[in-house]
Each structure stands twice: as C-alpha cells, then as structure tokens.
XYZ file of C-alpha atoms in Angstrom:
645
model
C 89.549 165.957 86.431
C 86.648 167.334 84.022
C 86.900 164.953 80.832
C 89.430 162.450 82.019
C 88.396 159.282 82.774
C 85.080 157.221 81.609
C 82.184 158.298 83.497
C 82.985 161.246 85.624
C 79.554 161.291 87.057
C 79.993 157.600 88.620
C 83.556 158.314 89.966
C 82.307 161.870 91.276
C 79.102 160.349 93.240
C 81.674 157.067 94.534
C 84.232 160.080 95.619
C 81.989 162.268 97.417
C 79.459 159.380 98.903
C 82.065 156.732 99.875
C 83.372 155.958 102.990
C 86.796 156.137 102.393
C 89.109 159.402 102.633
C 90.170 160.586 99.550
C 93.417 163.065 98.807
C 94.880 163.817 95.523
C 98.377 164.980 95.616
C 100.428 166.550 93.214
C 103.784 165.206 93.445
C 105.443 168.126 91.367
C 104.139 170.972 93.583
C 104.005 168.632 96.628
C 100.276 169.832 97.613
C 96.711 168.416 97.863
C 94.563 169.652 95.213
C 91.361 167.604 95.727
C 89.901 166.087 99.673
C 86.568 164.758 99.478
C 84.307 165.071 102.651
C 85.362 162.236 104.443
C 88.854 162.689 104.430
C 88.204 166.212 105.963
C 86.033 164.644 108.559
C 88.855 162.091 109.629
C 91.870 165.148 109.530
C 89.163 167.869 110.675
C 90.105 170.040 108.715
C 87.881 171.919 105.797
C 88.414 170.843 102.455
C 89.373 174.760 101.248
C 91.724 174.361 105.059
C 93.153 170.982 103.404
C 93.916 172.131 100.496
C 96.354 174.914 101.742
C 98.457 172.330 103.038
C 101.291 170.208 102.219
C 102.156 166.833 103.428
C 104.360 167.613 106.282
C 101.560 170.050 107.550
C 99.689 166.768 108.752
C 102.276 164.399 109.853
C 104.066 163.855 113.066
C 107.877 165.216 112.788
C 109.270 162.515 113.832
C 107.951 160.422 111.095
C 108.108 162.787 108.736
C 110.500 160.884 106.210
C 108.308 157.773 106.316
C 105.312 159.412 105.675
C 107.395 161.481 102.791
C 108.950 158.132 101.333
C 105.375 156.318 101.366
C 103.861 158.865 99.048
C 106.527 159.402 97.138
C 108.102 155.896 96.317
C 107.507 154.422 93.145
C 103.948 151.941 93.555
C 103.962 148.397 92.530
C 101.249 147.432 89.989
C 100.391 150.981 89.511
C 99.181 151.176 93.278
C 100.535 150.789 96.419
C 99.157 149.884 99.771
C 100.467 151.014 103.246
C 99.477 150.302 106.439
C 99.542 152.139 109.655
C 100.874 155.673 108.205
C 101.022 158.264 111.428
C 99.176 161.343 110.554
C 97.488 164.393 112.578
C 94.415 165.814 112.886
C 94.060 169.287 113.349
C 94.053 169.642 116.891
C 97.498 167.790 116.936
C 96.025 164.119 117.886
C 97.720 161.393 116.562
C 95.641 158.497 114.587
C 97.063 155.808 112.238
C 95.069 155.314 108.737
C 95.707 152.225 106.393
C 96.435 154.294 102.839
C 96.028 152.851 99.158
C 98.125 154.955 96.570
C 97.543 155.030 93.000
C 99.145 157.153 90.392
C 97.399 158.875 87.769
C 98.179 160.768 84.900
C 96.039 163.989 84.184
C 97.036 165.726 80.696
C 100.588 166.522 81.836
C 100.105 166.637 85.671
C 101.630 163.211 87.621
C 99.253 162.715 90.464
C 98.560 160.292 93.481
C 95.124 159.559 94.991
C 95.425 158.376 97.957
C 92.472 156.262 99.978
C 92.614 156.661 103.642
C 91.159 154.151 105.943
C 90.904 156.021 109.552
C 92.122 152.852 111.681
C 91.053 154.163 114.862
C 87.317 153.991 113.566
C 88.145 150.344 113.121
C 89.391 149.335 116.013
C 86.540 150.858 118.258
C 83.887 149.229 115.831
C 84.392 145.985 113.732
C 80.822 146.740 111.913
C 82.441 149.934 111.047
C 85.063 148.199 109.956
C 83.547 145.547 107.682
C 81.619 148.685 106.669
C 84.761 150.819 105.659
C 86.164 147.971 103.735
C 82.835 147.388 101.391
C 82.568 150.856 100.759
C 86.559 151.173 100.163
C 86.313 148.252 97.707
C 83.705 149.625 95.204
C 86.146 152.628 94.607
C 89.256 150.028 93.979
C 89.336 149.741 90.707
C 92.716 147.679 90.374
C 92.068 145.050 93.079
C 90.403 142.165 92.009
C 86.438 143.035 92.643
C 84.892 144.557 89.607
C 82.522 147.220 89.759
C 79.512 147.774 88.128
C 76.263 150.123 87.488
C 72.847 148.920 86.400
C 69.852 150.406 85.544
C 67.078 149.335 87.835
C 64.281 149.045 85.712
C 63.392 146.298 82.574
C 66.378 143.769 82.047
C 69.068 145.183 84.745
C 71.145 146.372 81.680
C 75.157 147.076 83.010
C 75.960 150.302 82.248
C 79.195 150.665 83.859
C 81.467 147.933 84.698
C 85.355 148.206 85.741
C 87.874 147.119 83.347
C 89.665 144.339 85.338
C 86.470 142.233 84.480
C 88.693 141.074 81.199
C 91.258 140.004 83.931
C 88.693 137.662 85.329
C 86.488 137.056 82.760
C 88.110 137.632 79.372
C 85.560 139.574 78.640
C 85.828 143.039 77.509
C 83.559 145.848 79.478
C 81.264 147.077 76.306
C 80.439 143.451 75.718
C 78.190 144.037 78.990
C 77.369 147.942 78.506
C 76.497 146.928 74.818
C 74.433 144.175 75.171
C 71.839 144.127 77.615
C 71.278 140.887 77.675
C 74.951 139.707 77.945
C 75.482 139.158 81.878
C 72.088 137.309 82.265
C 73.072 135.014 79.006
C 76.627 133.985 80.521
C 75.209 132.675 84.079
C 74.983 128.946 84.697
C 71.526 127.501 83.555
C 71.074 126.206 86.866
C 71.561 129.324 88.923
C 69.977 131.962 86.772
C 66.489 131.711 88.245
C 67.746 131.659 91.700
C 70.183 134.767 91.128
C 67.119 136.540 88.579
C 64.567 135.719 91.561
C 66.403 137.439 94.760
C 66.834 140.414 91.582
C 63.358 140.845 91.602
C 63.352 141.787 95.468
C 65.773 144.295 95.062
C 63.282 147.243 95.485
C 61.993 145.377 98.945
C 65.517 145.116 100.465
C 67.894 147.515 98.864
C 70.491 145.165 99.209
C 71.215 141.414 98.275
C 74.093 138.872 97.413
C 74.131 136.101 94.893
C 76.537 133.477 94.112
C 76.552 132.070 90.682
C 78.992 130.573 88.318
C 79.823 132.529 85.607
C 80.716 131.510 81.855
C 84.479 133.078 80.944
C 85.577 133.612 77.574
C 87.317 130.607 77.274
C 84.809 128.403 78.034
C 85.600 127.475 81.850
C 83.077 128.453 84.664
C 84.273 130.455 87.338
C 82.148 131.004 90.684
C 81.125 134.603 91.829
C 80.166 136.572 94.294
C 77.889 139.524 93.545
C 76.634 142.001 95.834
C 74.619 144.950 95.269
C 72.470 148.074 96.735
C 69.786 149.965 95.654
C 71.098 153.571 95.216
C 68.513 155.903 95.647
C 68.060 159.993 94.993
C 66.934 162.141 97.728
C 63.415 161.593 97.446
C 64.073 158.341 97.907
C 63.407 156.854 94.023
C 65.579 154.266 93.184
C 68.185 155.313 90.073
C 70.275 152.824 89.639
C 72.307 149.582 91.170
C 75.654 149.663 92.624
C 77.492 146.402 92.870
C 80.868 144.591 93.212
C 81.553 141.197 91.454
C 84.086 138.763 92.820
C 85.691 136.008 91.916
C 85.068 133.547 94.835
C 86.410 130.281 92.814
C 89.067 129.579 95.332
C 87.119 130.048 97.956
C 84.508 127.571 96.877
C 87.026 124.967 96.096
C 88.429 125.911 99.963
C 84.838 125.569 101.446
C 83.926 122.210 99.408
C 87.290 120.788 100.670
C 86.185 121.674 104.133
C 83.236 120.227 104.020
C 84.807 117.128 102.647
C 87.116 117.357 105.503
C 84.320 117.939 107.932
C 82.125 114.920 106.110
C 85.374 112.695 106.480
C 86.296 113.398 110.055
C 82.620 113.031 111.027
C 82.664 109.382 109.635
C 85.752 108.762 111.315
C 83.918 110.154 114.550
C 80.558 108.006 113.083
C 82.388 104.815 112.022
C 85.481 104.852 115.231
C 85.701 101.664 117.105
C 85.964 103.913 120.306
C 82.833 105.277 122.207
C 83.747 109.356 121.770
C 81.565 111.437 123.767
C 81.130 115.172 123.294
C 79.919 117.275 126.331
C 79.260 120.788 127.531
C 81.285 121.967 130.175
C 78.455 120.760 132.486
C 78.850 117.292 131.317
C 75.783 117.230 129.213
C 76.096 115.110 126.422
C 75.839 117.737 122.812
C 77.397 114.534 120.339
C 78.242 110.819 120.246
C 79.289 108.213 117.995
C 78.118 104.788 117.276
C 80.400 103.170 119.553
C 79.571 105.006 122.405
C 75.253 103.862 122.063
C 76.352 100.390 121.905
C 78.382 100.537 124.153
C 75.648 102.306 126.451
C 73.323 100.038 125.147
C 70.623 103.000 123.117
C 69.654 102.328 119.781
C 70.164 105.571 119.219
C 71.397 109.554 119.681
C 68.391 111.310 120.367
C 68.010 108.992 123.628
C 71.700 110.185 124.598
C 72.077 113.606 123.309
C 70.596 116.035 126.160
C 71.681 113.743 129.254
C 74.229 114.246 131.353
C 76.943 112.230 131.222
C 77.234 111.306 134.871
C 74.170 109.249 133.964
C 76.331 106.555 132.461
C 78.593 106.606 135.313
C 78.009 104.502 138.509
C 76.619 107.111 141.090
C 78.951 105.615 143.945
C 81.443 107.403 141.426
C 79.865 110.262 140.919
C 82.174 112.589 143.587
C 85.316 110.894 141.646
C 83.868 111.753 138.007
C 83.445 115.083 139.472
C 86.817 115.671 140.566
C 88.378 114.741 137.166
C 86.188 117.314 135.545
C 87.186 120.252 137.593
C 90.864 118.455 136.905
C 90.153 118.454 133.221
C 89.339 122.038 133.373
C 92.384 122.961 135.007
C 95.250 120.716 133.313
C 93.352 120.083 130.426
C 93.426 116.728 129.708
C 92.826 113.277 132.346
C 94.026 109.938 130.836
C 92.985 106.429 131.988
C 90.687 106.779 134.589
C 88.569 103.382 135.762
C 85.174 104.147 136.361
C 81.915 101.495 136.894
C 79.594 102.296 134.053
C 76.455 101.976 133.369
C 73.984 100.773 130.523
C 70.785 101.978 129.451
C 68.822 99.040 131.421
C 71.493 100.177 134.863
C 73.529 97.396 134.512
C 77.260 97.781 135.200
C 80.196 97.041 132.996
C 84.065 98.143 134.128
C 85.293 100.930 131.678
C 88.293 103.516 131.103
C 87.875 106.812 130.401
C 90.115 109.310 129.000
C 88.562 113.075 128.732
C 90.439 116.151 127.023
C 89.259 119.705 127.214
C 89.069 122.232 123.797
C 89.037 125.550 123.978
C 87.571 128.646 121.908
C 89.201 130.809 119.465
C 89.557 133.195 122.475
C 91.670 130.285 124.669
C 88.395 129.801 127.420
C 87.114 126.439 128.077
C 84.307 124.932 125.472
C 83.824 121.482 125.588
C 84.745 117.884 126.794
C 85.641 115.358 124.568
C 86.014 112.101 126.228
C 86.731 108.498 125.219
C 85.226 105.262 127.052
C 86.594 101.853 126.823
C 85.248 98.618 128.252
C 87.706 97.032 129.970
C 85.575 94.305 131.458
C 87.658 91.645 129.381
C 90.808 93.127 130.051
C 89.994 92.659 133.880
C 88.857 89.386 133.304
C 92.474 88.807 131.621
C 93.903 90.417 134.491
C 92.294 88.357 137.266
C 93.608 85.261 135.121
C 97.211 86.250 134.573
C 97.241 86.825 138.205
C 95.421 83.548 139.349
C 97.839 82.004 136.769
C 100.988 83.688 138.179
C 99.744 82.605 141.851
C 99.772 79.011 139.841
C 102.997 79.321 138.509
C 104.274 80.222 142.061
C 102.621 77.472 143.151
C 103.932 75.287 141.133
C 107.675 76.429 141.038
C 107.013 75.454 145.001
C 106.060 72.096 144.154
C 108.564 71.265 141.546
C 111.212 72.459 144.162
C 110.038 70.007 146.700
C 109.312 67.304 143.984
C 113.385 68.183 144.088
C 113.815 68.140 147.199
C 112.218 64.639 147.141
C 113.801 63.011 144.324
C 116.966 63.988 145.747
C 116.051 62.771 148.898
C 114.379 59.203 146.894
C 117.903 59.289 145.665
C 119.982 59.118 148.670
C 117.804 56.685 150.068
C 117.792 54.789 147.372
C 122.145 54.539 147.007
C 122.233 54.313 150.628
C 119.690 51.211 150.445
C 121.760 49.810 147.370
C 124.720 49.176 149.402
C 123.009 47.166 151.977
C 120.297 45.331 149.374
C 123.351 43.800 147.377
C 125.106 42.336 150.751
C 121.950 41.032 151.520
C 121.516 39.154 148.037
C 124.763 37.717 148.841
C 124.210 36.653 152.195
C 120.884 34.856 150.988
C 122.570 33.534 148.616
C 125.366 31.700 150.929
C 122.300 30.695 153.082
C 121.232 28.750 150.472
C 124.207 27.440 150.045
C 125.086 26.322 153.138
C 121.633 25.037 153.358
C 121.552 22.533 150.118
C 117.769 21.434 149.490
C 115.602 22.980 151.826
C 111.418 22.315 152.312
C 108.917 23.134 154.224
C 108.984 26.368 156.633
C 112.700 27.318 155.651
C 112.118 26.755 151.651
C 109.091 29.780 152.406
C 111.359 31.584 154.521
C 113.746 31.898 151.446
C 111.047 32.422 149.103
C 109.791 34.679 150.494
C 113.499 36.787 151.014
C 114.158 36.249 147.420
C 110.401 37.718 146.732
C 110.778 40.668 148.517
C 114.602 41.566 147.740
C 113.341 41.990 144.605
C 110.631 43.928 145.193
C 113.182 45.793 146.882
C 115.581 46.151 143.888
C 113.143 47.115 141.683
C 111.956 50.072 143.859
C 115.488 51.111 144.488
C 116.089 50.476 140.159
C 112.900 52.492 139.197
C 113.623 55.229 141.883
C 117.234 55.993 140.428
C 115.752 55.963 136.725
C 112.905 58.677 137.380
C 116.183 60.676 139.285
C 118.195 60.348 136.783
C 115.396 61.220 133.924
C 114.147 64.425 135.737
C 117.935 65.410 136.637
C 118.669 65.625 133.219
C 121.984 63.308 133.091
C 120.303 60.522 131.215
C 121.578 59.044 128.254
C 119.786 57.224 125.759
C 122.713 53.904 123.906
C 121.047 53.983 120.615
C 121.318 51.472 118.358
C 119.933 49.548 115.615
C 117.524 47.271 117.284
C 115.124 44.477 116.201
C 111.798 45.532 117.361
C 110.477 41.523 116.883
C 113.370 40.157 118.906
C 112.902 42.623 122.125
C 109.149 42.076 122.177
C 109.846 37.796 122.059
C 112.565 38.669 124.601
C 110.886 40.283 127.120
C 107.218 37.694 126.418
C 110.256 35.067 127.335
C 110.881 36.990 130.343
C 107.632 36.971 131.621
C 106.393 33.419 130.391
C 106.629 31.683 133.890
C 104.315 34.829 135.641
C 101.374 34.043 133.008
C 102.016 30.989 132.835
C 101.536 31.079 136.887
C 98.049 32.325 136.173
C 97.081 30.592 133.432
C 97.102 33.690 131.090
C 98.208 33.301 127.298
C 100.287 35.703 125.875
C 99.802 36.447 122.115
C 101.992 38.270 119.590
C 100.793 40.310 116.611
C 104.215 41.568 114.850
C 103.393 42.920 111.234
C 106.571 43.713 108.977
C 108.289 46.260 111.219
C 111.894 48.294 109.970
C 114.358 47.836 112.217
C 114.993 51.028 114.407
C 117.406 53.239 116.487
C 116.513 52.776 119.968
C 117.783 52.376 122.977
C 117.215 48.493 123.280
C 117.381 48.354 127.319
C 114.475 51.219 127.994
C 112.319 49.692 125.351
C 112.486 46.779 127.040
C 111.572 48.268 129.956
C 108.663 49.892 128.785
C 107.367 46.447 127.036
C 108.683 44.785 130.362
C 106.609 47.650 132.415
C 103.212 47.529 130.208
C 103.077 43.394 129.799
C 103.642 42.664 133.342
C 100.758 45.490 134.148
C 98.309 43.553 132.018
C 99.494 40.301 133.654
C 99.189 41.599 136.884
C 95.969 42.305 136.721
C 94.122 40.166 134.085
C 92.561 37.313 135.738
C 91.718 35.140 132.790
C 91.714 35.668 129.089
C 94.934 36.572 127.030
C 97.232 39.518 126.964
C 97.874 40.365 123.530
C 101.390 42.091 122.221
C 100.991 43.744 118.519
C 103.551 46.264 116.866
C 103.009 47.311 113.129
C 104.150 50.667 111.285
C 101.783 53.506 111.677
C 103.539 56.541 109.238
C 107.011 57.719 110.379
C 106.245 55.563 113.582
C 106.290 52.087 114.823
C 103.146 51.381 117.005
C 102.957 48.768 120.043
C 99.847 47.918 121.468
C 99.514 46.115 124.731
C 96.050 44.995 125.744
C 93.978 42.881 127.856
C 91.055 41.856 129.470
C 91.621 42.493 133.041
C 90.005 44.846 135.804
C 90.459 47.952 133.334
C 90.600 51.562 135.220
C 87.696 53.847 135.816
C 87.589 56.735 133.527
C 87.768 59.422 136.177
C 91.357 58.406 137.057
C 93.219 57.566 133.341
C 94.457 61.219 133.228
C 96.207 60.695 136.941
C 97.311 57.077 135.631
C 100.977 57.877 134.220
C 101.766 60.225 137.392
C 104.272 59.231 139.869
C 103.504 56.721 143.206
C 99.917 57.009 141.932
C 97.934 54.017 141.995
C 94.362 53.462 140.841
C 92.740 51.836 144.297
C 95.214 52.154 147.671
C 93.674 48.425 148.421
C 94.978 46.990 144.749
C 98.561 48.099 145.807
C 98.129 45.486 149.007
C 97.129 42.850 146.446
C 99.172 43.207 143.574
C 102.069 45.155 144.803
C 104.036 47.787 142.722
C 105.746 51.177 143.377
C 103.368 53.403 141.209
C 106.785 54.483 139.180
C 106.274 51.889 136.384
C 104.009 53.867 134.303
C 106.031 57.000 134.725
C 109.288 55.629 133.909
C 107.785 54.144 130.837
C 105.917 57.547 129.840
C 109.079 59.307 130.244
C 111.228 56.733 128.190
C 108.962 56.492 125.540
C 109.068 60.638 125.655
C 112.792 60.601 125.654
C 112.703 58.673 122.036
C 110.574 61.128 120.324
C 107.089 59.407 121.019
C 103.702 59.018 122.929
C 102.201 56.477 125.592
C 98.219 56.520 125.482
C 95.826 54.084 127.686
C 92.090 53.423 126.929
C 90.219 51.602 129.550
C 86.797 50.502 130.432
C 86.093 49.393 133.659
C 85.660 46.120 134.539
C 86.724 45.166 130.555
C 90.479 45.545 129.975
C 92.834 48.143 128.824
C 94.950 49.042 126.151
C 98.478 50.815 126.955
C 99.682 51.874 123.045
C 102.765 53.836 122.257
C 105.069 54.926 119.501
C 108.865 54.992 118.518
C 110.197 56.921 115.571
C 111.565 55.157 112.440
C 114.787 57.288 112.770
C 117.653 57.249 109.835
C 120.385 55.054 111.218
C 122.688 57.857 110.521
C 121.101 60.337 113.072
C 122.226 59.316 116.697
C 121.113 60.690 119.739
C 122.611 64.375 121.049
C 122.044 64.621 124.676
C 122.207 69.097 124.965
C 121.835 71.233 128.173
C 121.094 68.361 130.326
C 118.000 67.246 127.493
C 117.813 64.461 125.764
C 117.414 65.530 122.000
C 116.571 63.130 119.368
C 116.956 63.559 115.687
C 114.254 62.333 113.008
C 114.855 60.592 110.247
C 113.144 62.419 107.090
C-alpha cells in the first residue's frame, strides 16, 4: 500500500493499534493479502497462517455462499456493512463478527478491506463493546465522524483531518492542516474558552470530550462533538492527539426537545388540579405536586418528600392501604379506593385514591404513582341526594294519601249533596207551611238556614279543590269587567259588614278589561273580602285594583286581628287555620284560601299576604292582561293559559 493514500504513517499506526480486525482481500485472486494483529487474534491464526488462506478456508460450509456473496456483492456508497457473518476460528469454533467492507483501488489491483467486529467479545462485555465501537470509528473514514491528528504542543495545529469534514462542514481538509489557527477561529465565541480550557488538561487526563458549535462554510452553526486521547510513544511522551469530530446537531435539537418535554410535563405534574403522589415501592413519598400539599395541608415538599405515605392515611386503614399495595404490585394498577385521610395538623377529610404501578426498562416494579381526591363534598352530596330521595318517597306517600283523601272528600261530599238539597227543600216547605214565624221557631229556622249553608259551602269548596288537583277543571274565559265583579261581589257582601258596622271602600284605577274566568274571580274576591270581614272588628276593609305591567293587581286589606308571622307560609295550605279556637268563633273550612291560591294560579298569576299581628293584613294578587284572541287550552289534564304579548 506503500505510496497510496495520504499519510501512510497515520493509517499504518490506526491499522496495527486499533481494535478492530482488519483483512484485505483481493477479489481477483480471491486471497487475503494483508491481516493486522487483531484480526489474527480473533481467527487465531498467524498473520503469515492467514495469509495462505482463502475465504472459504474460514467459513462454515454451510454458509459458505453467504459469506461468498457478502464479500463479493457490489457495496453501497463505496462500503458496505454486514452483520452477523458466520466465520471460524482455527480450532473449528464458530463466532459471528459484524463486518464493514470497503473497496479500494490500488494501482490496478481491486481490493476490499474488510473491518471485523468479533461479536462474541461484545456480548460477554458491553465496556468492550462501547470500546470496540470507538476504536472501530476512528478508522471509518466514510461514516459520518471525521478524524483528525494534532500536534500536542503550541496552538493544537490539525495535521490530519478526514475528508468527509467538507460533507459536514464545507470546509475543505488543508483549510485546517494549512492554517493553524483555523479550527480554534471557527468555534462559537461563547464556547471557545470552555473547549480551549479542558485542552489545556489534556496532558493530566489523556482523554477529554467537548461540545461546541462550530461555524460551517455557509454561515450556519452546527453543534459537535469532539473527543480525543493523548497518544503517547513507548516511553510514554506524548506525540500527538487522536480525535473524532461529530456532528451531534440532531441530537441537541432531540435533547432540547426533551427537556422541553420534560419541563412541560413537570408543570403539568406542578400546575394539575389533582394531588399526584410519587412513591418508592415502600410507599415513601420521592415527588409531589402542588395539589397534593394543599391538599395535605404542608406549605411545602421538603416537609412531604421522605415520609411515608401511610402517614397521610388514617391508621385504622392502614391494613387496607396495605393490601392495595401488594394488589398494585401484582395487577398493576387499583382504581377508586375510599380511604380516611389525614392532614398535616391529623385532622381527617374523606378521599379517593387511585394508585398505578411503573416499571423499569427491564419490566420489574419501580414506583407508585398515585392520585388522591377529596371527596368530602361529594359525600356530603351523597348524604343529600339520599336524604332527598327518602323525601321524595316520602312525599310520593303523602300525595297518594292526600289522593286517597280527596277522593274520599269527594264521595262524601256527592253523597252529602244529595241529601243537603232535599233538605233545602224541605226547610223551605216548612217555612211555607209555617207563614210568619217568631220567637223560638223563627231561631230554629235561622239557625237551619245558617248552617245548611255552612254546609253547602263545605260540600262547594270540597268539590272545587277535587276537581282542581284532579286535573278536569276548566277555566269559561271571557272578556270580563274587572270594576263590575269587584262592585258585584262588595254588593254581595254589603249586609255582613254592614252587620258589623265595617265600611267597605273601593279603589279601582283605569283597569283594561280582561279574559278571565268571571265566576272563580269572583270567588277569589268573594273568598279574600269576606276573610277581612270576618275578622276585622272595626275600621274599613278596603278593595283596590290598578294595572301593575302585563298584570292587573287587587289588593284586599284591613285592619283586623292580622296573622302572626310564624304561620303566613302555612296560611294558603289546605284545612289549615291560624288558631284551632278562631275556627269555633268565626267558622270556615280552611279551603278558602287554597281554592283562591289555586284559581288565581290557574289564570297565570300570584296570591301574596302580608300581616302584622294584631294590625291587619293585606291578601294581593294578580291576573294577566291576556289578548282577547288567546283563549284558554286545557292539555294533559293542566290548565294552560296563553299570554297576551
């Protein structure tokens, strides 16, 4: 190879001092005309025994061919790698090498040097692997590290350098072996002191690595790698330093994007609304999140990091929070489990805790990651929802006997009917037959007449709340004259206040006529001005309606006993009455008020009362001013109204 090539002297001393076996074969004669000494240490054979022999001389039969069509077929990129080629040794053992072929051309001769990598070395040692593989890679001229020689002494001049540094660089080789200065002058300002300073303790360690960025020919920076060793003679005085360059670019872009992922996912860890715990397998705590300290109640990680998580858990729990670890372990993940947890000053707090195990690279156990929620509000929720279903249960109960009994108030109330109108009648021929009566049999008849009524009107308000809660009521609406019902039913009523010496005033603004149902409202009016009658001793009852918005309102107030403000919310319920010892004074069914509530309901508006005790009261409710072109629609059993826009 004398005079072929650019520095024999550096490719001899890589050759015979690398690490990596080396054949040359000539593919004309089909021999081996050059082994250097390591090659002849992984074949054991002697380099003059190697050399006698051909190709099939140290390859299995059976994969003879292969081995044949490896060396011989035509390399891609001038070289061509292939792994696990089946050779022998000497003493007929079998071992597998990893070979790199490159062609060459010497004068006339076609030859292919082959680098052997003895895989059975590397699998018994991964040192000697990584070992192997640096060595192999300073003799690789076409792959993309560039070597390099420098001296060691004054301003590191280069003098050798591979030529694929144009590849990566753009610059040519002699513009470094020319110019001593030229590598120095083309790293980054701000690394060249850092990669000049671990330079100057070369001598000390024989062997360092830099990373710098590196100015290219066109003007871009690229990042490298550079490692190099002190290469000594055998006396031990340094002559000169051996290095590799490469391009690492990628792989800095690659490591800056992982530690942007690694930044990102640790302030999703940092930032999560979730308390995420990270343990040993011993349930000491290694990492937590912000979450989990408030939650916890620490102010912050140093007081949680080195505890062990069963800490936070209630120790009545403990043999439980045990059992889900081992159960961790074995199925790898738990989900939902309730614990009692604890806070930093031992109080307790209901939580949830869901725990997953993650393994090694090897597929053994590592860590715990687990994460806690309070569910002290949800349980709260819970204990509502089921109070409030127990309510609902409850109540379904009591609106089926409410049923029961307004059916039942029903029956009664047609079966009394029947017998309430014959005896009108028959009072009514008693009086006949009787002409003028006085005295004992003029009460007698009064007091018939007084409580027939009393009678009918119990029977009459009865059937209306049935027929209102069964759903088959109808509302007649009609245009009606607001100012004529309220005089009307005042009329009604005249000879009652009159009776007890109680005015009754009207205070009718301009009201629209409206679409009501002429009959209830006269009800209600008839329900809420005999009330304040009833019980008003002195002083007037006043009547007053004006429009209020989209609504007409009607105010009935007076001065009487008023109603204690413990019992107004009970006051429109049915048979309820304010004092049991009132109903013995004034009479009244306790259905008045709820008949008129619902009424007023069924038209679309609202009954109110305010009351002070001992003062008066003030009943007030509302009708809608509906368009007389939108009557009443009775759906389902409901009675649906429509507004007038």
């Amino acid at each position: 190879m004398k005079n072929h090539g650019l520095d024999e002297e550096i490719y001899r001393s890589v050759f015979e001092k690398g690490c990596c076996g080396i054949l040359v074969f000539d593919i004309k004669k089909g021999r081996f005309i050059f082994a250097n000494p390591t090659i002849c240490e992984i074949v054991r054979y002697s380099s003059e025994e190697l050399l006698k022999l051909r190709l099939d001389d140290i390859s299995p039969k059976k994969d003879l061919q292969h081995v044949i069509r490896e060396f011989t077929k035509k390399p891609q990129r001038n070289r061509s790698i292939t792994l696990n080629i089946p050779l022998l040794r000497k003493d007929k053992t079998l071992f597998y090498c990893d070979v790199n072929l490159k062609p060459i051309r010497i004068g006339e001769e076609k030859l292919l040097v082959g680098f052997f990598k003895d895989l059975t070395l590397c699998r018994h040692s991964c040192k000697s692997l990584r070992d192997s593989k640096e060595r192999l890679d300073y003799i690789l001229s076409k792959i993309p590290i560039v070597i390099y020689t420098c001296k060691v002494d004054g301003d590191w001049a280069t003098t050798f350098i591979s030529k694929n540094i144009q590849v990566q660089t753009g610059h040519r080789p002699e513009d470094f072996t020319k110019n001593a200065g030229f590598w120095i002058a083309h790293i980054h300002p701000h690394d060249k002191q850092k990669v000049l300073n671990k330079l100057s303790n070369l001598m000390d360690k024989k062997h360092i690595i830099n990373e710098y960025r590196f100015l290219c020919r066109d003007g871009r920076y690229v990042w490298m790698q550079d490692e190099t060793k002190l290469v000594c003679d055998k006396t031990g005085r340094p002559v000169e330093r051996l290095g590799y360059i490469l391009d690492i670019t990628k792989s800095k872009s690659a490591d800056e994007k992982l530690r942007e992922s690694e930044d990102k996912l640790r302030n999703i860890f940092d930032s999560s609304p979730h308390a995420i715990t990270i343990t040993d397998l011993n349930a000491n705590i290694i990492d937590c999140n912000h979450a989990t300290l408030a939650l916890h109640g620490f102010s912050s990680k140093k007081e949680m990091i080195g505890r062990n998580a069963l800490e936070l858990i209630a120790k009545k729990e403990h043999e439980k929070a045990l059992r889900n670890i081992r159960k961790t372990v074995k199925d790898g993940i738990v989900s939902n489990i309730e614990y009692t947890f604890l806070k930093k000053d031992l109080s307790e707090f209901h939580g949830e805790l869901s725990a997953s195990l993650v393994r090694d690279a090897s597929g053994g156990p590592k860590l715990f990651v687990g994460i806690t929620k309070d569910i002290t509000e949800r349980r709260r929720v819970d204990e509502l929802r089921k109070k409030a279903e127990l309510r609902k249960q409850e109540i379904k109960k009591l609106k089926e006997l409410d049923r029961i009994k307004t059916d039942f108030l029903n029956m009664i109330s047609h079966e009394l009917k029947t017998p309430l109108t014959a005896l009108s009648a028959h009072i009514e021929v008693l009086r006949d037959l009787e002409g003028d009566v006085s005295g004992l049999k003029k009460k007698s008849f009064d007091a018939l007449e007084r409580n027939k009524e009393q009678l009918r009107i119990l029977i009459s308000n009865i059937l209306e709340i049935s027929r209102i809660e069964s759903g088959k009521f109808n509302l007649n609406l009609s245009e009606m004259d607001l100012h004529k019902s309220i005089d009307s039913v005042i009329n009604e009523l005249r000879a009652s206040s009159d009776k007890k010496g109680i005015s009754l005033i009207k205070k009718i603004g301009p009201v629209p006529r409206i679409r009501a149902d002429e009959e209830k409202v006269k009800i209600v009016l008839n329900n809420l001005i005999n009330n304040a009658i009833k019980f008003t001793k002195k002083g007037p009852v006043i009547v007053q309606a004006k429009k209020a918005g989209g609504n007409i309102l009607v105010d009935v107030i007076d001065r009487g006993i008023g109603i204690p403000e413990n019992k107004i919310h009970k006051l429109f319920e049915k048979f309820y009455q304010v004092e049991p010892h009132l109903r013995r004074k004034y009479g009244g069914t306790g259905l008045g008020l709820t008949i008129s509530k619902q009424l007023v309901e069924l038209h679309g508006g609202e009954i109110s009362v305010k009351s002070f005790f001992g003062r008066g009261s003030r009943f007030s409710f509302t009708l809608p001013i509906f368009s007389s072109k939108k009557p009443a629609e009775v759906k389902n059993g409901k009675n649906t109204l429509h507004r007038g826009l």
